[in-house]
XYZ file of C-alpha atoms in Angstrom:
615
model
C 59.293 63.349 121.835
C 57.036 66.280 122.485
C 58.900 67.675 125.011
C 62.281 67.490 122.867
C 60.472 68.935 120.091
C 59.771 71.990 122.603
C 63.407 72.377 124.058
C 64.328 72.581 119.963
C 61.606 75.306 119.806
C 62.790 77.643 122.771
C 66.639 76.705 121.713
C 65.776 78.071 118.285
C 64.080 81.455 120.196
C 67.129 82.175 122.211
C 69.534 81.696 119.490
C 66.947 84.439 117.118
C 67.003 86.738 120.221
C 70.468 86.333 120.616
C 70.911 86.878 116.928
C 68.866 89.774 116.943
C 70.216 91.284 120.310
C 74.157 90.911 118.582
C 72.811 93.072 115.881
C 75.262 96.285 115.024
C 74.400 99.430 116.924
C 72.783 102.144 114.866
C 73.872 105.769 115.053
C 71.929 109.269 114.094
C 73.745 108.498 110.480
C 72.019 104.928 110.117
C 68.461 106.067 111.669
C 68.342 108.726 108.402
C 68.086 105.247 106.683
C 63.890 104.568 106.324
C 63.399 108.257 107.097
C 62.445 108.975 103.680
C 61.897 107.591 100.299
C 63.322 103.702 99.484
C 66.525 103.817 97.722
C 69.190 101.972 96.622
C 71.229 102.503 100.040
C 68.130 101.866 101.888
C 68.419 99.113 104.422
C 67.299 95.744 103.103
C 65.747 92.543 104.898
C 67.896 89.435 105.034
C 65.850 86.612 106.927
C 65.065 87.926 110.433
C 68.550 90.546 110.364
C 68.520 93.459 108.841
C 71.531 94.718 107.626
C 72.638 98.455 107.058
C 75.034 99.788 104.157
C 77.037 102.849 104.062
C 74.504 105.413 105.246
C 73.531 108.604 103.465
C 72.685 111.926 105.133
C 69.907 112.642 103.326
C 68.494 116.889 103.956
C 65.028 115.875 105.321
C 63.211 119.337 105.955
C 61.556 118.519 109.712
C 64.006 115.725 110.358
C 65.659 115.459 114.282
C 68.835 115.320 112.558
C 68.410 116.830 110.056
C 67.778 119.929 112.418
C 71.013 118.864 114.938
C 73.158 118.681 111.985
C 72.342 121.907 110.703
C 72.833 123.457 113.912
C 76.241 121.808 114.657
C 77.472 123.298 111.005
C 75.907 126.945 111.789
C 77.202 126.450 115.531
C 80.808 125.833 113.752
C 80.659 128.638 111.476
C 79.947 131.174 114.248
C 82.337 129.517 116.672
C 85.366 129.905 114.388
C 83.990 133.412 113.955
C 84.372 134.096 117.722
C 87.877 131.801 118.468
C 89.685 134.109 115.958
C 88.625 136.760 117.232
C 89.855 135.497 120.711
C 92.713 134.720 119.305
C 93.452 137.870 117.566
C 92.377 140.055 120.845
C 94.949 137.745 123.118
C 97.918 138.548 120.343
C 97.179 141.984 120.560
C 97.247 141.836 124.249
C 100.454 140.196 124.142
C 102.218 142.684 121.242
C 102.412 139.478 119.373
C 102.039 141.958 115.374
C 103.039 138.767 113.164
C 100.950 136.287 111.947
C 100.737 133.254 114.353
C 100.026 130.017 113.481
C 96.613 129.130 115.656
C 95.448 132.829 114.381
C 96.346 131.001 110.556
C 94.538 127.964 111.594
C 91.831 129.848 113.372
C 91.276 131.915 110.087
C 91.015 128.853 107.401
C 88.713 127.682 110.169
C 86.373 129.508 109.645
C 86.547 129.757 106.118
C 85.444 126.060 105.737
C 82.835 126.355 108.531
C 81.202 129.256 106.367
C 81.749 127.603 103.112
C 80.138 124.386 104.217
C 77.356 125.991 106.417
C 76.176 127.591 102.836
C 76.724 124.526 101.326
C 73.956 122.909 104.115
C 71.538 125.498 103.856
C 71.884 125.553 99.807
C 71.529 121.720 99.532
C 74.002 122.295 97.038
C 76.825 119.290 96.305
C 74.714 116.311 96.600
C 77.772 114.045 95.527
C 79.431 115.132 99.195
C 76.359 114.354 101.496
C 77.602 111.359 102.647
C 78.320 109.970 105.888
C 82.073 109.870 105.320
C 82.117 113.258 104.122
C 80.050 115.089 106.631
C 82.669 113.619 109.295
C 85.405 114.483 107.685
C 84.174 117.892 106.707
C 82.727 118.250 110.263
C 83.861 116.116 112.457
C 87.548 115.531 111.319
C 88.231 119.129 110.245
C 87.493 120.373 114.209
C 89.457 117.414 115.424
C 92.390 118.502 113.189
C 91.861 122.199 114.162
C 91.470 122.005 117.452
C 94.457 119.412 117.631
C 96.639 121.254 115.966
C 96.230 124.715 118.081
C 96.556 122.623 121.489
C 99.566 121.137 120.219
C 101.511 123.798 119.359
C 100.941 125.536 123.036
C 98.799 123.036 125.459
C 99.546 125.604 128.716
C 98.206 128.941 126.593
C 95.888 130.816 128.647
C 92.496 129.659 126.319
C 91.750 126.559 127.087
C 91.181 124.935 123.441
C 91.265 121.362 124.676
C 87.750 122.537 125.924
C 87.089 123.025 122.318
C 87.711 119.288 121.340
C 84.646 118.158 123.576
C 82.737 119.230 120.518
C 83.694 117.352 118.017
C 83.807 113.853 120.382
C 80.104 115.376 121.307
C 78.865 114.847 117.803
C 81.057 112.060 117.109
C 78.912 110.132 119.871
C 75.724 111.505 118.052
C 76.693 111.193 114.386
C 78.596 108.226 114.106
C 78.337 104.683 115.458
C 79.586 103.709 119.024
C 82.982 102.070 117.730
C 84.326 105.447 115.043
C 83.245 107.836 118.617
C 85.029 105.653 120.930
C 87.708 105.470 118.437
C 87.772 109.632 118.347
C 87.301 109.786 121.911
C 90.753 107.131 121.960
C 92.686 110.095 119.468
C 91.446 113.060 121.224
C 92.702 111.435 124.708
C 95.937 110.449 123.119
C 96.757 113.420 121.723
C 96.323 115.505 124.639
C 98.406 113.146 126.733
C 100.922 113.468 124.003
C 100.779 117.235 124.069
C 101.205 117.217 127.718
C 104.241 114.980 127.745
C 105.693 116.818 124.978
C 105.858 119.988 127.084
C 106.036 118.343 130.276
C 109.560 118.923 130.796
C 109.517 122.804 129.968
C 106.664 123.146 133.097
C 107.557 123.438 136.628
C 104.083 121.203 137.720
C 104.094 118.051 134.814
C 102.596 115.879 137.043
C 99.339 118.090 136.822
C 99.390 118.687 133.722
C 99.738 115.132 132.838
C 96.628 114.297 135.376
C 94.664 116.831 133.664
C 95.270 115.579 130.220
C 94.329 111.753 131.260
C 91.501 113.587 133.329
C 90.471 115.593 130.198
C 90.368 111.898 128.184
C 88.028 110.415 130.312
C 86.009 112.928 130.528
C 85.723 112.559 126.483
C 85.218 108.665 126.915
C 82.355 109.307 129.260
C 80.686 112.350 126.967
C 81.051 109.719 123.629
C 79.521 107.597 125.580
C 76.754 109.367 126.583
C 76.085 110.958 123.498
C 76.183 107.511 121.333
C 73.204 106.401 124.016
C 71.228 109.018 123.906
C 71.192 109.109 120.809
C 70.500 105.786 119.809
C 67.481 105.687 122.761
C 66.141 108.801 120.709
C 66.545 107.195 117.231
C 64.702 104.327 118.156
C 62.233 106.422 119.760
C 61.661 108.385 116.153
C 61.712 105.240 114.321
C 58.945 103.678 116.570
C 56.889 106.680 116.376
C 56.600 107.404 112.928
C 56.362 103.233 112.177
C 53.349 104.029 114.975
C 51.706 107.150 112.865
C 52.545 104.508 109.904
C 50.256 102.024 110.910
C 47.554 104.580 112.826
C 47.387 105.917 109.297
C 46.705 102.318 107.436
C 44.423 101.848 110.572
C 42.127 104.933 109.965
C 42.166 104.140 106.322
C 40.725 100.750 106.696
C 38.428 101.975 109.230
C 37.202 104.473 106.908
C 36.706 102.202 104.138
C 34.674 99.971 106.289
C 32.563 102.693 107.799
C 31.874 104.107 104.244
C 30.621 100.303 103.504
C 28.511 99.477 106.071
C 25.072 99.307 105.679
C 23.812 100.962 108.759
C 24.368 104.436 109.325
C 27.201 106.367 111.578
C 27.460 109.702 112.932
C 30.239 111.189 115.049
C 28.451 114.057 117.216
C 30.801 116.048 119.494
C 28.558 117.525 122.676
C 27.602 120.999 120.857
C 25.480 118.325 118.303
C 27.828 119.016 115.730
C 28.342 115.802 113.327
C 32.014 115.820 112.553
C 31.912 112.313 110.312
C 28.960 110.757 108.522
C 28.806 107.649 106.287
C 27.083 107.468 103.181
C 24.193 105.338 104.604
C 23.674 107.825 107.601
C 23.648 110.637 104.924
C 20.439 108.331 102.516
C 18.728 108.167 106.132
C 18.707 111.872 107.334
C 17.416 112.797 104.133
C 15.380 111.688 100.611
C 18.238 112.745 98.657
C 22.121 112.011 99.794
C 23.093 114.841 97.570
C 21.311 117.220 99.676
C 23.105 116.098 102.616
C 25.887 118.789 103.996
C 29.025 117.292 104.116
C 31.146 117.447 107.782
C 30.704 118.992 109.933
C 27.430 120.220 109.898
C 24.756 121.302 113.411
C 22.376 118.312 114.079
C 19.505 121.234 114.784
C 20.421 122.164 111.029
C 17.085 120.891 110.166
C 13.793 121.052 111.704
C 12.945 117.283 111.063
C 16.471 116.281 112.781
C 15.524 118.579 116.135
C 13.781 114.982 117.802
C 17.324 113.018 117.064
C 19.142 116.211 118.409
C 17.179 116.199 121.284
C 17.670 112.526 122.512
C 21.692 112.804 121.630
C 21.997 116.206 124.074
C 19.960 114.161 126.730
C 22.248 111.255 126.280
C 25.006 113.830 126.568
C 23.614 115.185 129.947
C 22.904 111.884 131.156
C 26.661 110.661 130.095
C 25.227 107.882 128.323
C 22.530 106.344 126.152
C 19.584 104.006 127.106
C 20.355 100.146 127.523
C 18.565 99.144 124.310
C 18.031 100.725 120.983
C 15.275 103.700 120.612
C 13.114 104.161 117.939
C 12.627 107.667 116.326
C 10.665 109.312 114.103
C 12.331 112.298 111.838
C 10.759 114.330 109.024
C 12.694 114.713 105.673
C 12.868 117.916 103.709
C 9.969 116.603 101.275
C 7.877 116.481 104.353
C 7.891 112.326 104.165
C 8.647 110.705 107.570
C 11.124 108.019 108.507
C 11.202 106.023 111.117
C 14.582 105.293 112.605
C 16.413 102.515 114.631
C 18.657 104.136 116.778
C 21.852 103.081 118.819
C 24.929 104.422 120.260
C 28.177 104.822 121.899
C 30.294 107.485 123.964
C 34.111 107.705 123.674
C 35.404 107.201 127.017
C 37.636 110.126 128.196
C 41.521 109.835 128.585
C 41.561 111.809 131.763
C 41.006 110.366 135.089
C 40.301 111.998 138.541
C 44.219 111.866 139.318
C 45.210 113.573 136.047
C 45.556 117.237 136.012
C 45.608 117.575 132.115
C 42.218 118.377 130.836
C 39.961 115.477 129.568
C 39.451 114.749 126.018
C 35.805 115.997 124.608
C 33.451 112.645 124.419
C 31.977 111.918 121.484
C 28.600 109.995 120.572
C 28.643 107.467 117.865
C 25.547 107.055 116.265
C 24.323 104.043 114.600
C 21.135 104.556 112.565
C 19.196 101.822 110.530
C 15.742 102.396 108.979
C 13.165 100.625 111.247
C 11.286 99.349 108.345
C 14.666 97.364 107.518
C 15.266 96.163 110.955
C 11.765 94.802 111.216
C 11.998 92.880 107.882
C 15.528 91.057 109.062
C 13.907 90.371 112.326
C 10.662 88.964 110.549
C 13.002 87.128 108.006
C 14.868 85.276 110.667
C 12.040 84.446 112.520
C 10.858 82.909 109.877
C 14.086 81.187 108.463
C 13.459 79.705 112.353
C 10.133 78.856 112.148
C 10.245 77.112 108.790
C 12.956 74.728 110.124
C 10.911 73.986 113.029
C 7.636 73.921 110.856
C 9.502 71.226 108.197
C 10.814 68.829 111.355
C 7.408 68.655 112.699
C 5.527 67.795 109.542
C 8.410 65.158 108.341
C 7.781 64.038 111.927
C 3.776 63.608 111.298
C 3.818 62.536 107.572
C 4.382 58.798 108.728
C 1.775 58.661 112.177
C -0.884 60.344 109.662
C -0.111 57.669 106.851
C -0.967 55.288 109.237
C -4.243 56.861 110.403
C -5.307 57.365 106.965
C -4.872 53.771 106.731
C -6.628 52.532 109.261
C -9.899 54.913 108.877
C -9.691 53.380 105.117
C -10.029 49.828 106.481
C -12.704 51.128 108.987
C -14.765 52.331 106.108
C -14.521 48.935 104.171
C -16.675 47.330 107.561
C -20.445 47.531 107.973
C -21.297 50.519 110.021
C -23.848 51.792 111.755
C -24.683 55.396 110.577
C -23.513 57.328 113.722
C -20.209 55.363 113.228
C -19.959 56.520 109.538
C -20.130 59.814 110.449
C -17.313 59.655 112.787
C -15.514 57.819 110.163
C -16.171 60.839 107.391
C -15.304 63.320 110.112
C -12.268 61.788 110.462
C -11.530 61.354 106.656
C -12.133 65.142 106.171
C -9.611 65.982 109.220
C -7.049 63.552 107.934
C -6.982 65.427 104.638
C -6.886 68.779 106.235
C -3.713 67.574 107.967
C -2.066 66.212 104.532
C -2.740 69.435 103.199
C -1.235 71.027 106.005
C 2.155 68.764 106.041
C 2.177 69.129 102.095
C 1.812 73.295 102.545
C 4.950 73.666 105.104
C 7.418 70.657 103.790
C 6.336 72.745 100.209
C 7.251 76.303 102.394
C 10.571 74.889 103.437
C 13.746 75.227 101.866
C 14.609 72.368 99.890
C 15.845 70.670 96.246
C 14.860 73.560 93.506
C 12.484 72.201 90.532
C 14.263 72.929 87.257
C 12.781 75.722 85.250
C 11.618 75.368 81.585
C 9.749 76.932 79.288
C 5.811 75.914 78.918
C 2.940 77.547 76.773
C 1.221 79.569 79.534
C -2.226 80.156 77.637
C -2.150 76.146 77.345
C -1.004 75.376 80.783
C -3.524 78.373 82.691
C -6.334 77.058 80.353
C -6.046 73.039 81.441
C -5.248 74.390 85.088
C -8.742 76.750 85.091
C -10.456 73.582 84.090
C -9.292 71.218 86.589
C -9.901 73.914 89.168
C -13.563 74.171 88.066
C -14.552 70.656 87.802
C -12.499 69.695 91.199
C -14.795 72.576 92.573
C -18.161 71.768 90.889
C -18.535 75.285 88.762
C -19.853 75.127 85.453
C -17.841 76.848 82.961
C -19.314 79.311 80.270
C -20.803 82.803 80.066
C -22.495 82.138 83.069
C -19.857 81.053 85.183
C -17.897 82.471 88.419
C -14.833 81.841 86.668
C -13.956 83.944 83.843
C -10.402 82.956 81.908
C -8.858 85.864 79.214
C -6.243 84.604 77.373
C -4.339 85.638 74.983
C -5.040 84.333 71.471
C -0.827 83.434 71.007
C 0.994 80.805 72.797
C 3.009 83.184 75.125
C 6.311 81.213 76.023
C 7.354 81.662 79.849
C 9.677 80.270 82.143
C 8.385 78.480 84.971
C 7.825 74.666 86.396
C 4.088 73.186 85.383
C 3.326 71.725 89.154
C 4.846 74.681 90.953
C 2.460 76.989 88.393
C -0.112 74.978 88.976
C 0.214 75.465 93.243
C 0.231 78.786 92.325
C -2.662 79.458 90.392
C -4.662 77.069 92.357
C -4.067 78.888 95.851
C -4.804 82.269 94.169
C -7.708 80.971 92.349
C -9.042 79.445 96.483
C -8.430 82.139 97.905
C -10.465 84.420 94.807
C -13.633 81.942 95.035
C -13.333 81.939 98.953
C -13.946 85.748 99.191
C -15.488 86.898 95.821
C -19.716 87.298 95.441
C -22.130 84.830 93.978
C -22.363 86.580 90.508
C -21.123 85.657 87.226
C -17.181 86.300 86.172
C -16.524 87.392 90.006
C -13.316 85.869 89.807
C -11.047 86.641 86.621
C -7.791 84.875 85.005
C -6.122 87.323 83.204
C -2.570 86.429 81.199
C -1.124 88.947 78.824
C 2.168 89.611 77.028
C 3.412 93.203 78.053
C 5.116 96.144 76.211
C 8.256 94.529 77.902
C 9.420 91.322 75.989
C 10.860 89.938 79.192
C 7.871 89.703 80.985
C 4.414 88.331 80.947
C 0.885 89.094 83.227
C -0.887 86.830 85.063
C -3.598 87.833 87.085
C -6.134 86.621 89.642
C -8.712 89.152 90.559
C -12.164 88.816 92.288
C -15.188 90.931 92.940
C -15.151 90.762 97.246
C -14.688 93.033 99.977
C -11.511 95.111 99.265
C -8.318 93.362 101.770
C -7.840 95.634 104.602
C -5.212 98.118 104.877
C -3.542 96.835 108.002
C -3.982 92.689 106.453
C -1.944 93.802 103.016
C 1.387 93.774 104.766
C 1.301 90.786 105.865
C 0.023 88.876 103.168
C 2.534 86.758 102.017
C 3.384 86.273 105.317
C 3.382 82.551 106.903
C 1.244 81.262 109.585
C -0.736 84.684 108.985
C -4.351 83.923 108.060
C -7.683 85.637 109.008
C -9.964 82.111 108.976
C -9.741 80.271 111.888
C -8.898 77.228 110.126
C -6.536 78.691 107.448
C -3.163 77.585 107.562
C -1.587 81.173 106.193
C 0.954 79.422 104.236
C -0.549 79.665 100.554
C 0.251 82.937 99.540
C 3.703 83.000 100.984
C 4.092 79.151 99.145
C 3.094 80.877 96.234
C 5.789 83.419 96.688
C 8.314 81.339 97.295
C 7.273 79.306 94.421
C 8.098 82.048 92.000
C 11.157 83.433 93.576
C 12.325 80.315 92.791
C 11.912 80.691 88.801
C 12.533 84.396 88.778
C 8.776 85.346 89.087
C 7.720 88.080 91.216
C 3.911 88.157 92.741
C 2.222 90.801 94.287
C -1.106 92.416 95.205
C -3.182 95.090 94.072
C -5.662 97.411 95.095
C -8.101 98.673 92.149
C -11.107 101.186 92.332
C -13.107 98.889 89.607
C -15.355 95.381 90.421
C -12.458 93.517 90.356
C -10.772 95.436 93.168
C -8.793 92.740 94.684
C -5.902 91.638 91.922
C -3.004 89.306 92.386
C -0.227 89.886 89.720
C 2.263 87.108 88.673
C 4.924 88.779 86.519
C 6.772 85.738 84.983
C 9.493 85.889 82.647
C 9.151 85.506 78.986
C 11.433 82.764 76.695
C 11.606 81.990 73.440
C 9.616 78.510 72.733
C 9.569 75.964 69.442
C 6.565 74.643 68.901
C 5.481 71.004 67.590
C 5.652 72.273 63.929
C 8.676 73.603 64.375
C 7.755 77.552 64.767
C 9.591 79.733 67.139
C 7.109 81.527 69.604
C 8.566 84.250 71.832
């Protein structure tokens, strides 16, 4: 069945192709059709054939036949100028003082080449730029000249059956293959019919009869010809320009996607001048894009560019850039620095060592990204990475560590010896180490989002402070570690009440970890701001100010400076709030409390027991 589905297929190809191959031949006339503008005589699809109504010569300024065409009607013009007088010289010659009839016919010749060669070059008449009028006012009107002045003397010493070769020339050109076969047929006719009709007045008929059927073919062979050629060339036009067509829609969408793209492009030629830059390359080179020159502009423009300049005219020399990508530093015109992520290309060149023709210039195509931005996808994958690794491994040890739990709780219910019960408690304190562990990263990984709603903050930080202090052991009052400011207002926010409870918890660890022995070292702020959409909550403590080169990476996971930190609070706690719209960072302040944590949380509307509205 398969295989008789496939014979159906290829049946059903050759009988297209043979479709398509039976289609009508086009001529010069039908090729104008497309050339320009759509109109109603333009040729329309029907299923896979495309058929072609009565063509229009349309005056297309540029056009191939356009220009042919207007060079046959000037060529007629001055022809008819020059066969009368030939005609008129050879009458003289012979004392011939009447009017003859080819001078007659030689004269309104060229009266209708002139009139309708200013009738081309005016564009006047648009009603009579048709095909069937250009042939008959071309075309037909040389046939019937030309005809007519053999035929009344075919043995005259000008040869104007020579002159008939030019209209079955442009017949072949102008006009489909059947109409210039079909002139070619007349033309040969007549002359045979010329040549017969004289043939007895002549001593040698048989000649001129040979000459005249000669004469014919000859015509056959020259339509022929002509219709070919020009056909081969139409095709040839109409492939081009459907080739510029769709090298045009190509650059555009190339240009639209290079003017999109995130990283940066330049186009640098070898004397370093950029000759196309994208918006983002443009934001890179300096700290305003407005400042930016547009195209082309000299790389060493700048003095801050001169290190990028330098690398692209080595690459240049070289004849092509370093395997990986290169890291630069430039200076901007505000005298900030930015550090760059650099890659790029050379256009290969179209000559080869066989072609004379001179190669094409090579160009370098930059592509610049801001290292800071590279880094942070890097880090961000490696960490996407890490926390599915991180959450397999922890689901893996949740059940093994149940079980150990387990069985150190039945060990404890036995009498033991002292040495033995301190195994047992060292073992208790590592097995909760490891819970929290497994709780921090299956809590760090990506999973089911806790609905947000809105809770009192000042009554949810208050009853979280006092847990925290009592879990701890620290007394609360004016003498305590712990100092909580809130606000005197129930401030409505927008958050969960266990994932704001991680939260504060882990900051307020982390604040009693580090902070000094003195009262209020660590402080819980929360306050409304001047923005309505937002709220304040703050963590600070009285310790050594966080090192320069440890803020970066503080929200960070698996980055901790104890030995037996985990380095996955902070970064739980950021997650934790990107996931309700919060944002936390850090803070360094020249005061005690130099060392602040910042939860901005937004702010909802909230009805209260007694049915007020709290914002």
């Amino acid at each position: 069945m398969w295989g008789s589905r496939q014979r159906k297929a290829r049946r059903a190809e050759k009988r297209r192709e043979g479709e398509n191959a039976g289609l009508p031949e086009e001529s010069w006339f039908s090729a104008l059709e497309g050339a320009g503008d759509p109109g109603p005589d333009a040729p329309r699809a029907t299923g896979t054939r495309w058929t072609l109504p009565n063509p229009v010569l349309r005056p297309l300024a540029g056009h191939a036949l356009r220009r042919i065409f207007s060079t046959y009607v000037a060529a007629r013009a001055w022809l008819g100028v020059a066969l009368t007088l030939a005609v008129a010289f050879g009458n003289a010659t012979a004392g011939v003082r009447a009017l003859s009839a080819p001078l007659a016919l030689c004269g309104a010749y060229v009266l209708q080449a002139m009139i309708w060669w200013l009738t081309d070059q005016l564009r006047v008449f648009r009603a009579l730029q048709s095909a069937r009028w250009q042939w008959w006012m071309t075309i037909g009107v040389d046939l019937l000249v030309f005809g007519s002045i053999h035929w009344i003397d075919p043995t005259a010493n000008l040869n104007f059956a020579a002159l008939l070769v030019l209209p079955v020339l442009m017949a072949g050109i102008l006009t489909p293959r059947l109409p210039a076969l079909a002139t070619a047929a007349g033309v040969a006719l007549m002359l045979l019919a010329a040549a017969a009709r004289v043939a007895g007045a002549v001593t040698d008929s048989a000649a001129l009869m040979s000459q005249a059927g000669l004469s014919g073919i000859g015509l056959f062979v020259v339509a022929l010809l002509a219709g070919e050629l020009s056909m081969r060339l139409a095709h040839e036009e109409r492939t081009a320009r459907d080739s510029r067509e769709r090298a045009r829609q190509q650059a555009q969408l190339s240009r639209l996607v290079i003017e999109d793209m995130s990283d940066g492009v330049l186009v640098i030629d070898r004397q370093l001048r950029v000759r196309a830059a994208n918006p983002s390359a443009r934001r890179l080179l300096v700290a305003q894009a407005a400042r930016c020159p547009s195209p082309p502009f000299a790389l060493r423009l700048h003095p801050g560019w001169l290190v990028l300049a330098d690398e692209v005219e080595k690459a240049f020399a070289r004849g092509n850039w370093p395997a990986g990508p290169i890291d630069l530093n430039i200076q901007l015109e505000d005298g900030a620095r930015r550090a760059l992520h650099v890659r790029a290309r050379f256009t290969r060149s179209r000559s080869d060592g066989h072609d004379t023709a001179p190669a094409d210039e090579p160009l370098c195509v930059l592509f610049i990204e801001e290292l800071r931005a590279v880094q942070a996808r890097l880090r961000q994958e490696r960490l996407a990475a890490m926390g599915r690794i991180s959450a397999g491994v922890a689901h893996e040890i949740r059940n093994p560590l149940a079980a150990i739990s387990q069985a150190n709780a039945l060990l404890e219910e036995d009498e033991l010896r002292p040495d033995q019960r301190r195994l047992v408690r060292i073992m208790t304190d590592n097995i909760d180490r490891l819970r929290r562990i497994v709780e921090d990263v299956m809590e760090a990984a990506p999973g089911s989002l806790a609905p947000s709603r809105t809770l009192d903050a000042s009554a949810e930080i208050a009853g979280i402070c006092s847990e925290w202090a009592r879990t701890v052991g620290l007394a609360l009052g004016s003498a305590s570690r712990l100092q909580v400011l809130l606000p005197s207002v129930q401030v409505g926010v927008v958050f969960d009440s266990d994932h704001l409870r991680r939260v504060l918890v882990n900051l307020l660890d982390n604040a009693v970890r580090h902070a000094s022995q003195a009262p209020s070292c660590v402080r819980v702020l929360l306050e409304p701001l001047d923005d309505p959409a937002w709220a304040l909550l703050s963590v600070a403590s009285d310790g050594d100010p966080i090192a320069a080169d440890v803020e970066p990476y503080l929200f960070e996971p698996f980055h901790s400076t104890r030995s037996r930190g985990t380095g996955l609070g902070l970064y739980i706690c950021r997650e934790l709030c990107e996931r309700h719209g919060a944002r936390i960072d850090f803070r360094r302040r020249d005061e005690r409390h130099c060392n602040v944590f910042e939860v901005m949380m937004p702010r909802e509307s909230m009805t209260l027991a007694d049915g007020r509205l709290v914002i």
